[in-house]
Coordinates of C-alpha atoms in Angstrom, one line a residue:
X1 CA 106.7 128.9 129.6
X2 CA 106.7 132.7 129.2
X3 CA 103.6 134.6 128.3
X4 CA 104.6 135.1 124.7
X5 CA 105.4 131.4 124.3
X6 CA 101.8 130.6 125.4
X7 CA 100.5 133.1 122.8
X8 CA 102.6 131.5 120.1
X9 CA 101.3 128.1 121.1
X10 CA 97.7 129.2 121.0
X11 CA 98.2 130.9 117.6
X12 CA 99.7 127.7 116.1
X13 CA 96.9 125.6 117.6
X14 CA 94.3 127.9 116.0
X15 CA 96.1 127.7 112.7
X16 CA 96.1 123.9 113.0
X17 CA 92.3 123.8 113.6
X18 CA 91.7 126.0 110.6
X19 CA 94.3 124.4 108.3
X20 CA 91.9 121.9 106.5
X21 CA 89.7 124.8 105.2
X22 CA 92.7 127.0 104.4
X23 CA 94.4 124.1 102.6
X24 CA 91.4 123.2 100.5
X25 CA 90.9 126.9 99.6
X26 CA 94.5 127.9 98.6
X27 CA 96.0 124.6 97.5
X28 CA 93.8 122.8 95.0
X29 CA 96.1 119.8 94.8
X30 CA 98.4 118.1 92.3
X31 CA 97.2 117.6 88.7
X32 CA 94.3 119.9 89.2
X33 CA 92.4 120.8 86.1
X34 CA 92.5 124.2 84.4
X35 CA 90.4 126.9 86.1
X36 CA 86.7 126.6 85.5
X37 CA 86.7 129.8 83.4
X38 CA 89.0 128.1 80.9
X39 CA 87.4 124.8 81.0
X40 CA 83.9 126.1 80.3
X41 CA 85.0 128.4 77.5
X42 CA 84.7 125.5 75.1
X43 CA 80.9 125.9 74.9
X44 CA 79.0 128.8 73.6
X45 CA 75.6 128.1 75.2
X46 CA 74.5 128.4 78.8
X47 CA 74.9 125.3 80.9
X48 CA 71.5 124.3 82.2
X49 CA 70.6 122.3 85.3
X50 CA 70.2 118.6 84.7
X51 CA 67.5 117.3 87.0
X52 CA 65.0 118.5 89.6
X53 CA 66.3 118.1 93.2
X54 CA 64.9 115.3 95.3
X55 CA 64.0 117.9 98.0
X56 CA 61.7 120.7 96.9
X57 CA 63.7 124.0 96.5
X58 CA 62.4 127.4 97.7
X59 CA 59.9 129.1 95.3
X60 CA 62.5 131.7 94.3
X61 CA 64.6 128.9 92.8
X62 CA 61.8 127.4 90.8
X63 CA 61.1 130.9 89.4
X64 CA 64.7 131.6 88.4
X65 CA 66.0 128.2 87.1
X66 CA 64.8 125.8 84.5
X67 CA 65.3 122.1 85.1
X68 CA 65.7 119.5 82.4
X69 CA 63.9 116.2 82.6
X70 CA 65.5 113.1 84.1
X71 CA 68.3 111.6 82.0
X72 CA 66.2 108.4 81.4
X73 CA 63.3 110.3 79.9
X74 CA 61.9 109.2 76.5
X75 CA 59.1 110.5 74.3
X76 CA 58.3 107.0 73.1
X77 CA 55.1 105.2 74.2
X78 CA 55.9 103.1 77.4
X79 CA 56.7 99.5 76.7
X80 CA 57.2 96.7 79.3
X81 CA 60.6 96.8 80.8
X82 CA 62.8 93.7 80.7
X83 CA 65.7 93.3 83.1
X84 CA 68.7 91.0 82.6
X85 CA 71.2 90.0 85.2
X86 CA 74.9 89.1 84.5
X87 CA 76.9 87.7 87.4
X88 CA 80.3 86.3 88.3
X89 CA 82.1 85.7 91.6
X90 CA 82.8 89.4 92.1
X91 CA 79.7 91.3 90.9
X92 CA 76.1 91.1 89.9
X93 CA 75.0 93.6 87.3
X94 CA 71.4 94.3 86.3
X95 CA 70.6 95.8 82.9
X96 CA 67.3 97.3 81.6
X97 CA 65.8 97.1 78.1
X98 CA 64.9 100.8 78.6
X99 CA 68.2 102.4 77.3
X100 CA 70.1 99.1 77.1
X101 CA 71.9 100.4 80.3
X102 CA 73.1 99.3 83.7
X103 CA 70.7 100.2 86.5
X104 CA 72.2 98.3 89.5
X105 CA 75.5 96.8 90.5
X106 CA 76.2 94.7 93.6
X107 CA 79.8 94.0 94.7
X108 CA 79.7 90.6 96.3
X109 CA 83.1 90.9 98.1
X110 CA 82.3 94.2 99.9
X111 CA 79.6 94.9 102.5
X112 CA 77.9 98.2 102.8
X113 CA 78.6 98.9 106.5
X114 CA 80.8 97.5 109.3
X115 CA 77.9 95.3 110.4
X116 CA 78.6 91.8 109.1
X117 CA 74.9 91.5 108.0
X118 CA 74.7 94.8 106.2
X119 CA 74.5 93.3 102.7
X120 CA 76.7 93.9 99.6
X121 CA 77.8 97.4 98.4
X122 CA 75.1 98.2 95.9
X123 CA 75.0 101.0 93.4
X124 CA 71.5 102.2 92.2
X125 CA 71.8 103.9 88.9
X126 CA 68.0 104.2 88.2
X127 CA 68.0 107.9 87.9
X128 CA 71.1 108.1 85.7
X129 CA 71.8 104.6 84.2
X130 CA 75.4 103.7 83.4
X131 CA 76.3 103.1 79.7
X132 CA 73.2 105.0 78.5
X133 CA 73.4 107.1 75.4
X134 CA 72.1 110.6 75.3
X135 CA 72.0 113.1 72.5
X136 CA 71.4 111.1 69.3
X137 CA 68.2 111.7 67.5
X138 CA 66.1 108.6 67.4
X139 CA 68.0 107.2 70.4
X140 CA 66.7 108.8 73.6
X141 CA 68.2 107.6 76.9
X142 CA 65.1 105.7 77.9
X143 CA 64.5 104.1 74.4
X144 CA 63.1 100.5 74.3
X145 CA 65.3 97.7 73.0
X146 CA 64.7 94.2 72.1
X147 CA 66.6 91.7 74.3
X148 CA 68.4 88.6 72.9
X149 CA 70.4 85.9 74.7
X150 CA 74.1 86.2 74.3
X151 CA 76.7 83.6 73.5
X152 CA 77.1 82.7 77.2
X153 CA 75.3 83.4 80.5
X154 CA 77.6 86.4 81.0
X155 CA 76.5 88.1 77.8
X156 CA 73.4 90.0 76.7
X157 CA 72.5 91.6 73.4
X158 CA 70.2 94.6 72.9
X159 CA 68.9 95.6 69.5
X160 CA 66.9 98.6 68.2
X161 CA 65.8 99.9 64.9
X162 CA 65.8 103.7 64.6
X163 CA 64.4 104.5 61.2
X164 CA 67.3 104.7 58.9
X165 CA 69.8 103.2 61.5
X166 CA 69.9 100.1 63.6
X167 CA 71.9 99.5 66.8
X168 CA 73.1 96.2 68.1
X169 CA 74.7 96.4 71.6
X170 CA 76.5 93.4 73.0
X171 CA 77.5 93.5 76.7
X172 CA 79.9 90.8 78.0
X173 CA 81.0 90.5 81.7
X174 CA 84.5 89.1 82.3
X175 CA 86.0 87.3 85.2
X176 CA 86.5 90.3 87.4
X177 CA 85.0 93.8 87.5
X178 CA 85.6 94.5 83.9
X179 CA 83.0 94.2 81.1
X180 CA 83.1 95.1 77.4
X181 CA 80.4 96.9 75.4
X182 CA 80.3 96.6 71.6
X183 CA 77.9 98.9 69.8
X184 CA 77.4 98.3 66.1
X185 CA 75.5 101.0 64.2
X186 CA 74.3 100.1 60.7
X187 CA 72.9 102.3 57.9
X188 CA 69.7 100.5 56.6
X189 CA 69.2 102.8 53.6
X190 CA 70.6 103.2 50.2
X191 CA 71.8 106.7 51.0
X192 CA 74.5 108.2 53.3
X193 CA 73.3 108.8 56.8
X194 CA 74.9 110.8 59.6
X195 CA 75.6 109.4 63.1
X196 CA 75.5 112.6 65.2
X197 CA 77.6 113.5 68.2
X198 CA 76.4 111.7 71.4
X199 CA 77.3 111.1 75.0
X200 CA 77.6 107.9 76.9
X201 CA 77.4 107.9 80.7
X202 CA 78.9 106.2 83.7
X203 CA 76.5 105.7 86.6
X204 CA 75.5 108.2 89.2
X205 CA 77.9 108.1 92.2
X206 CA 77.2 109.1 95.8
X207 CA 79.5 109.4 98.8
X208 CA 80.7 106.1 100.3
X209 CA 78.1 105.6 103.0
X210 CA 80.2 104.1 105.7
X211 CA 83.1 106.6 105.3
X212 CA 82.0 110.3 105.0
X213 CA 84.4 113.0 104.0
X214 CA 86.9 114.0 106.7
X215 CA 88.5 117.4 107.3
X216 CA 87.2 118.9 104.0
X217 CA 89.2 116.4 101.9
X218 CA 86.7 115.5 99.0
X219 CA 86.5 112.0 97.8
X220 CA 83.4 112.2 95.5
X221 CA 84.4 113.3 92.1
X222 CA 85.4 112.8 88.4
X223 CA 88.8 112.0 86.7
X224 CA 89.7 111.9 83.1
X225 CA 92.8 111.1 81.0
X226 CA 93.4 113.5 78.1
X227 CA 95.0 111.7 75.2
X228 CA 97.8 114.3 75.2
X229 CA 98.5 114.7 78.9
X230 CA 98.4 113.5 82.5
X231 CA 95.3 112.5 84.5
X232 CA 93.0 115.4 85.4
X233 CA 91.3 115.3 88.8
X234 CA 88.1 117.4 88.7
X235 CA 86.9 116.6 92.2
X236 CA 87.7 120.0 93.8
X237 CA 86.5 122.0 90.9
X238 CA 82.9 120.7 90.9
X239 CA 81.7 122.3 94.2
X240 CA 83.0 125.8 93.1
X241 CA 81.2 125.5 89.8
X242 CA 77.8 125.8 91.5
X243 CA 78.9 129.1 92.9
X244 CA 80.2 130.3 89.5
X245 CA 76.9 129.4 87.8
X246 CA 75.0 131.3 90.5
X247 CA 77.1 134.4 90.0
X248 CA 77.0 134.2 86.2
X249 CA 73.2 134.0 86.2
X250 CA 72.7 136.4 89.2
X251 CA 70.6 133.8 91.0
X252 CA 69.6 134.2 94.7
X253 CA 70.7 130.7 95.5
X254 CA 72.9 128.2 93.8
X255 CA 71.3 125.8 91.3
X256 CA 70.7 122.4 92.8
X257 CA 72.0 120.6 89.7
X258 CA 74.4 121.5 86.9
X259 CA 75.8 120.3 83.7
X260 CA 79.4 121.3 83.1
X261 CA 81.1 120.8 79.7
X262 CA 84.4 120.4 81.4
X263 CA 86.6 119.6 78.5
X264 CA 86.7 119.3 74.7
X265 CA 90.0 117.6 74.6
X266 CA 90.4 114.1 73.1
X267 CA 90.1 111.6 76.1
X268 CA 91.3 108.1 76.7
X269 CA 88.8 107.5 79.6
X270 CA 86.6 109.1 82.2
X271 CA 85.8 108.0 85.7
X272 CA 83.3 108.8 88.5
X273 CA 84.4 107.7 92.0
X274 CA 83.9 108.0 95.7
X275 CA 86.4 107.1 98.5
X276 CA 86.7 103.4 97.8
X277 CA 84.9 102.6 94.6
X278 CA 85.0 103.8 91.0
X279 CA 83.5 103.5 87.5
X280 CA 85.9 103.9 84.6
X281 CA 84.7 104.1 81.0
X282 CA 87.2 103.8 78.2
X283 CA 86.3 103.9 74.5
X284 CA 88.8 101.5 72.7
X285 CA 90.6 102.4 69.5
X286 CA 89.0 105.9 68.8
X287 CA 88.8 107.4 72.3
X288 CA 86.4 110.2 73.3
X289 CA 86.1 113.8 72.3
X290 CA 85.1 115.6 75.5
X291 CA 83.9 115.4 79.0
X292 CA 80.6 116.4 80.5
X293 CA 80.1 116.4 84.3
X294 CA 76.7 116.2 85.9
X295 CA 76.4 117.0 89.6
X296 CA 73.8 117.6 92.4
X297 CA 74.3 119.4 95.6
X298 CA 73.0 119.3 99.1
X299 CA 70.1 121.6 99.9
X300 CA 70.5 123.3 103.3
X301 CA 67.7 123.9 105.9
X302 CA 68.3 127.7 105.4
X303 CA 67.5 127.4 101.7
X304 CA 64.4 125.4 102.4
X305 CA 63.3 128.2 104.6
X306 CA 63.8 130.7 101.7
X307 CA 67.3 131.9 102.5
X308 CA 70.2 132.3 100.1
X309 CA 73.2 129.9 99.7
X310 CA 76.8 131.0 100.0
X311 CA 80.2 129.5 99.6
X312 CA 81.0 126.2 98.0
X313 CA 78.4 123.5 97.4
X314 CA 78.4 120.1 99.1
X315 CA 78.1 117.7 96.3
X316 CA 75.8 114.7 96.9
X317 CA 75.8 113.0 93.4
X318 CA 78.1 113.2 90.5
X319 CA 78.4 111.4 87.2
X320 CA 80.1 112.0 83.9
X321 CA 79.6 111.4 80.2
X322 CA 82.2 111.0 77.5
X323 CA 81.5 112.8 74.2
X324 CA 81.6 110.7 71.1
X325 CA 82.1 112.4 67.7
X326 CA 79.6 111.7 65.0
X327 CA 80.4 110.4 61.5
X328 CA 78.8 109.6 58.2
X329 CA 77.8 106.1 57.2
X330 CA 77.6 105.0 53.6
X331 CA 74.7 102.9 52.3
X332 CA 74.8 99.5 54.2
X333 CA 77.9 100.5 56.1
X334 CA 78.4 99.6 59.8
X335 CA 80.5 101.3 62.4
X336 CA 81.6 99.6 65.6
X337 CA 82.3 101.3 68.9
X338 CA 83.9 99.2 71.7
X339 CA 84.2 100.2 75.3
X340 CA 85.8 98.8 78.4
X341 CA 83.9 99.6 81.6
X342 CA 85.2 98.9 85.1
X343 CA 82.9 99.1 88.1
X344 CA 84.5 98.0 91.4
X345 CA 86.9 98.8 94.2
X346 CA 89.7 101.2 94.0
X347 CA 92.1 98.3 94.4
X348 CA 95.6 99.4 93.3
X349 CA 96.7 95.8 92.4
X350 CA 93.7 95.4 90.0
X351 CA 93.7 98.9 88.5
X352 CA 97.4 98.9 87.9
X353 CA 97.0 95.9 85.6
X354 CA 94.4 97.6 83.4
X355 CA 96.9 100.0 81.9
X356 CA 96.2 103.5 80.5
X357 CA 96.9 105.0 83.9
X358 CA 93.6 103.8 85.2
X359 CA 95.2 103.3 88.6
X360 CA 95.2 107.1 88.9
X361 CA 91.7 107.0 90.2
X362 CA 93.3 105.9 93.5
X363 CA 94.1 109.5 94.0
X364 CA 97.7 109.1 95.2
X365 CA 98.5 112.5 93.9
X366 CA 95.4 114.3 95.2
X367 CA 95.9 116.3 98.4
X368 CA 99.5 115.1 98.5
X369 CA 102.6 117.2 99.4
X370 CA 105.7 116.6 97.4
X371 CA 103.8 114.3 95.0
X372 CA 106.8 113.6 92.9
X373 CA 108.3 111.7 95.9
X374 CA 105.1 110.9 97.8
X375 CA 103.3 109.1 94.9
X376 CA 105.9 106.4 94.1
X377 CA 106.6 106.0 97.8
X378 CA 102.9 105.5 98.5
X379 CA 102.6 102.9 95.8
X380 CA 105.6 101.0 97.2
X381 CA 104.3 101.2 100.8
X382 CA 100.9 99.9 99.7
X383 CA 102.4 96.9 97.9
X384 CA 104.6 96.2 100.9
X385 CA 101.7 96.4 103.3
X386 CA 99.7 94.0 101.2
X387 CA 102.7 91.6 100.9
X388 CA 103.1 91.6 104.7
X389 CA 99.4 90.9 105.2
X390 CA 99.3 88.2 102.6
X391 CA 102.5 86.4 103.5
X392 CA 103.5 87.3 107.1
X393 CA 100.5 88.2 109.3
X394 CA 96.8 87.9 108.5
X395 CA 95.9 91.2 110.2
X396 CA 96.3 94.6 108.7
X397 CA 96.7 96.1 112.2
X398 CA 99.8 94.0 112.8
X399 CA 100.9 94.5 109.2
X400 CA 100.9 98.3 109.8
X401 CA 103.0 97.8 113.0
X402 CA 105.4 95.5 111.1
X403 CA 105.7 98.0 108.2
X404 CA 106.4 100.7 110.8
X405 CA 109.2 98.6 112.3
X406 CA 110.6 98.1 108.8
X407 CA 110.6 101.8 108.1
X408 CA 112.3 102.4 111.4
X409 CA 115.0 99.9 110.6
X410 CA 115.6 101.5 107.2
X411 CA 115.9 105.0 108.7
X412 CA 117.9 103.8 111.7
X413 CA 121.2 105.3 110.4
X414 CA 119.5 108.6 109.9
X415 CA 117.7 108.8 113.2
X416 CA 120.8 107.6 115.0
X417 CA 122.8 110.4 113.4
X418 CA 120.0 112.9 114.4
X419 CA 120.1 111.6 118.0
X420 CA 123.9 111.9 118.2
X421 CA 123.8 115.5 116.8
X422 CA 121.2 116.4 119.4
X423 CA 123.3 114.9 122.2
X424 CA 126.3 116.9 121.1
X425 CA 124.3 120.0 121.1
X426 CA 123.0 119.3 124.6
X427 CA 126.6 118.9 125.8
X428 CA 127.5 122.3 124.4
X429 CA 124.6 124.1 126.2
X430 CA 126.8 125.5 129.0
X431 CA 129.3 127.0 126.6
X432 CA 126.4 128.4 124.4
X433 CA 124.8 130.0 127.4
X434 CA 128.0 131.7 128.3
X435 CA 128.4 133.1 124.8
X436 CA 124.8 134.4 124.8
X437 CA 125.4 136.2 128.1
X438 CA 128.8 137.6 127.1
X439 CA 127.6 139.0 123.8
X440 CA 124.0 139.7 124.5
X441 CA 124.4 143.2 123.2
X442 CA 126.2 142.2 120.1
X443 CA 124.1 139.8 118.0
X444 CA 126.6 139.7 115.2
X445 CA 129.6 138.8 117.4
X446 CA 127.4 136.3 119.3
X447 CA 126.6 134.5 116.0
X448 CA 130.3 134.4 115.0
X449 CA 131.3 132.9 118.3
X450 CA 128.5 130.3 118.1
X451 CA 129.7 129.3 114.6
X452 CA 133.2 129.0 115.9
X453 CA 132.1 126.8 118.8
X454 CA 130.2 124.5 116.4
X455 CA 133.3 124.3 114.1
X456 CA 135.6 123.6 117.0
X457 CA 133.5 120.7 118.3
X458 CA 132.4 119.5 114.8
X459 CA 128.7 120.0 115.5
X460 CA 126.1 120.8 112.9
X461 CA 123.4 123.0 114.6
X462 CA 120.7 121.6 112.3
X463 CA 122.1 118.1 112.3
X464 CA 119.2 116.9 114.4
X465 CA 116.5 118.4 112.1
X466 CA 117.7 117.5 108.6
X467 CA 117.6 113.7 109.1
X468 CA 114.0 114.1 110.4
X469 CA 113.0 116.2 107.4
X470 CA 114.1 113.4 105.1
X471 CA 111.5 111.1 106.6
X472 CA 108.6 113.6 106.1
X473 CA 107.8 112.4 102.5
X474 CA 107.5 108.8 103.8
X475 CA 105.1 110.0 106.5
X476 CA 103.0 111.8 103.8
X477 CA 103.1 108.7 101.6
X478 CA 101.9 106.5 104.5
X479 CA 99.2 109.0 105.3
X480 CA 98.0 108.8 101.7
X481 CA 98.1 105.0 101.8
X482 CA 96.2 104.6 105.1
X483 CA 93.6 107.1 103.9
X484 CA 92.7 105.5 100.6
X485 CA 93.6 101.8 100.8
X486 CA 90.4 99.8 100.4
X487 CA 92.2 96.9 102.1
X488 CA 91.8 98.7 105.5
X489 CA 88.1 99.2 104.9
X490 CA 86.4 97.3 107.8
X491 CA 89.7 95.7 108.8
X492 CA 89.5 94.9 112.5
X493 CA 92.3 95.1 115.1
X494 CA 91.9 94.6 118.8
X495 CA 89.1 96.9 119.8
X496 CA 89.1 98.7 116.5
X497 CA 86.4 97.6 114.1
X498 CA 87.5 99.6 111.1
X499 CA 91.2 100.7 110.5
X500 CA 90.0 103.1 107.8
X501 CA 87.9 105.1 110.2
X502 CA 88.2 106.7 113.6
X503 CA 87.5 104.3 116.4
X504 CA 84.3 106.0 117.7
X505 CA 84.2 103.8 120.8
X506 CA 81.7 106.0 122.6
X507 CA 79.5 108.5 120.8
X508 CA 78.8 111.7 122.7
X509 CA 75.5 112.5 121.1
X510 CA 76.7 116.1 120.5
X511 CA 79.7 117.8 118.8
X512 CA 82.4 119.5 120.8
X513 CA 82.7 123.2 119.9
X514 CA 85.4 124.3 117.4
X515 CA 86.8 120.9 116.7
X516 CA 83.4 119.2 116.0
X517 CA 84.4 115.8 117.6
X518 CA 81.3 113.7 118.5
X519 CA 82.9 110.5 119.7
X520 CA 85.7 109.1 121.9
X521 CA 88.8 107.8 120.2
X522 CA 91.3 106.1 122.4
X523 CA 94.2 105.5 120.0
X524 CA 95.0 109.2 119.4
X525 CA 95.2 109.7 123.2
X526 CA 97.6 106.8 123.6
X527 CA 99.6 108.2 120.6
X528 CA 99.8 111.7 122.2
X529 CA 101.0 110.3 125.5
X530 CA 103.6 108.1 123.8
X531 CA 104.8 111.0 121.8
X532 CA 105.2 113.2 124.9
X533 CA 107.1 110.5 126.6
X534 CA 109.3 110.1 123.5
X535 CA 110.0 113.9 123.5
X536 CA 111.1 113.8 127.1
X537 CA 113.6 111.0 126.4
X538 CA 115.2 112.8 123.5
X539 CA 118.5 114.6 124.2
X540 CA 118.0 118.4 124.6
X541 CA 119.4 120.4 121.7
X542 CA 119.3 124.2 121.3
X543 CA 117.4 126.5 123.7
X544 CA 115.9 124.6 126.7
X545 CA 112.9 126.8 126.8
X546 CA 112.1 126.1 123.1
X547 CA 112.6 122.4 123.7
X548 CA 110.0 122.6 126.5
X549 CA 107.5 124.3 124.2
X550 CA 108.1 121.8 121.4
X551 CA 107.7 118.9 123.9
X552 CA 104.1 120.1 124.5
X553 CA 103.3 121.6 121.1
X554 CA 104.2 118.7 118.8
X555 CA 102.2 116.0 120.6
X556 CA 99.3 118.4 120.8
X557 CA 99.4 119.2 117.1
X558 CA 99.5 115.5 116.2
X559 CA 96.6 114.8 118.5
X560 CA 94.4 117.4 116.8
X561 CA 95.6 116.4 113.4
X562 CA 94.9 112.7 113.7
X563 CA 92.0 112.5 116.2
X564 CA 89.4 112.2 113.4
X565 CA 91.6 110.5 110.8
X566 CA 91.7 106.8 110.1
X567 CA 92.7 104.8 113.2
X568 CA 95.3 103.0 111.0
X569 CA 97.2 106.2 110.8
X570 CA 97.1 106.7 114.6
X571 CA 98.2 103.1 115.0
X572 CA 101.2 103.8 112.8
X573 CA 102.2 106.9 114.7
X574 CA 101.7 105.3 118.0
X575 CA 103.9 102.3 117.0
X576 CA 106.5 104.8 115.7
X577 CA 106.6 106.6 119.0
X578 CA 106.9 103.4 121.0
X579 CA 109.8 102.2 118.8
X580 CA 111.6 105.6 119.5
X581 CA 111.0 105.2 123.2
X582 CA 112.5 101.7 123.1
X583 CA 115.5 103.0 121.1
X584 CA 116.1 105.9 123.5
X585 CA 115.6 103.7 126.6
X586 CA 118.3 101.3 125.3
X587 CA 120.6 104.3 124.6
X588 CA 120.1 105.7 128.1
X589 CA 120.7 102.3 129.7
X590 CA 123.9 101.8 127.8
X591 CA 125.0 105.4 128.6
X592 CA 124.3 104.8 132.3
X593 CA 126.4 101.7 132.3
X594 CA 129.3 103.3 130.5
X595 CA 128.7 101.5 127.2
X596 CA 128.7 104.7 125.2
X597 CA 131.1 107.7 125.4
X598 CA 130.1 110.3 128.0
X599 CA 131.3 113.1 125.7
X600 CA 131.0 113.7 122.0

């Protein structure tokens, strides 16, 4: 390659390495919420921090910020806590009489880590219990309730008298990950009484332990469904809000925890989620009247040493509350609020059956290019992948390979046309070279002669590229599927223990400079070699020097892009390259033995 070609290659490689940060900064993703400034304009009071951090902050922070007590705090005298467990084949839920709330959930069908003996995925909601009320006078979040047996072993009833009002909460666990909560408020007096505005929470969510964030693509966040619009994904806005609060209050460092009144719109549901699991709370009949987000961030070593914090925060915990509008109760009158609460896997098959767009917590449209094509394509591919696994091969690795083969067959006419176009362009190279040399001082005439040559031989100069571009949305959709599908979580294939993660066969014990890789992954290397071999077999089209550059650059780009992504995606791309190699080898064999025309 020429010197300038090497410079272009290095520049593109640098851009590729920086792309994740640039993308997250300039492209907030599909269905992003309104800017923070607009979202927070609905409240007229400052937004205080919600809890004290688990790690002691520098003294300067303690002097400049005021922390609120834990969400479960109550001014009542302490009473003995009673805990009640509801269980089915999928989940075990533990409730407390302090707040009539959920403090622990264990998902029986999912283990915490790849180790077979690691135990069930368990959510600890002790600091911010799920389904707890906050904000109603006489009903602090840690209030004591009496416990009664329900109508079955999957039901529990909590009751509480609050002066003029009484609350009866009935919680019923269904057959799957869904439970219903029925709250009945009754006016015990002979006069009208007001039931004030209040908030009800989902539990505190942390990052999925076995699958940390990759390439700055956030997975820990909050979603909501406004009654009058599409699903809002707040995930990318939460980290930047810490910085906004810091600037507004002129703090030396960011607050460690924040409350954010994100929306005052009527809502159908709210959700808190990480990469593979979600909680969804949906008030039935009346809906909600706003969204409040609670978040904590990571405290860096520099801050502990007394330094300042800059940039976006790394969110460690997030939860949300749906605002419930108050109302007046006449003497002896009762009002019933009913909720559906889902706590379980982000399983598209299950979530799509719940209705009200609750399958949107899957995040098909987050970080997706061309989402109007990618989203429906991703859903179709995921259903197809699961069908193959359930009815053809009982291995998600082989299911990915078979799905790749099916995609290849579907796009065969397009790729064949692309190959033929490139072959024709290759055969015209001698004539094109002559035209370039003859009219090298007259670019306009050179262009005219080239177009005449293409027309004479019925060749489209971009015919080899356009068919390939048609396949890009499919690749994006498959990228989304293999990144978020819980079916691939801890799915084994050959030497790979988890198709949803990089292989990490050998851990280095240190991180490589710039790229930050800290383990050896074999499949991306095989993928790169296969792609280079595939590029060499492809018919040359256009400038030979440019073809040589692309033959090196494209495999290199894919290697850097996919090295630390899910091994399932590298498996797909490797299979794709091998299929192209087989296709081209067959073509070359047939051409060698005179079974295809030698000329276009």
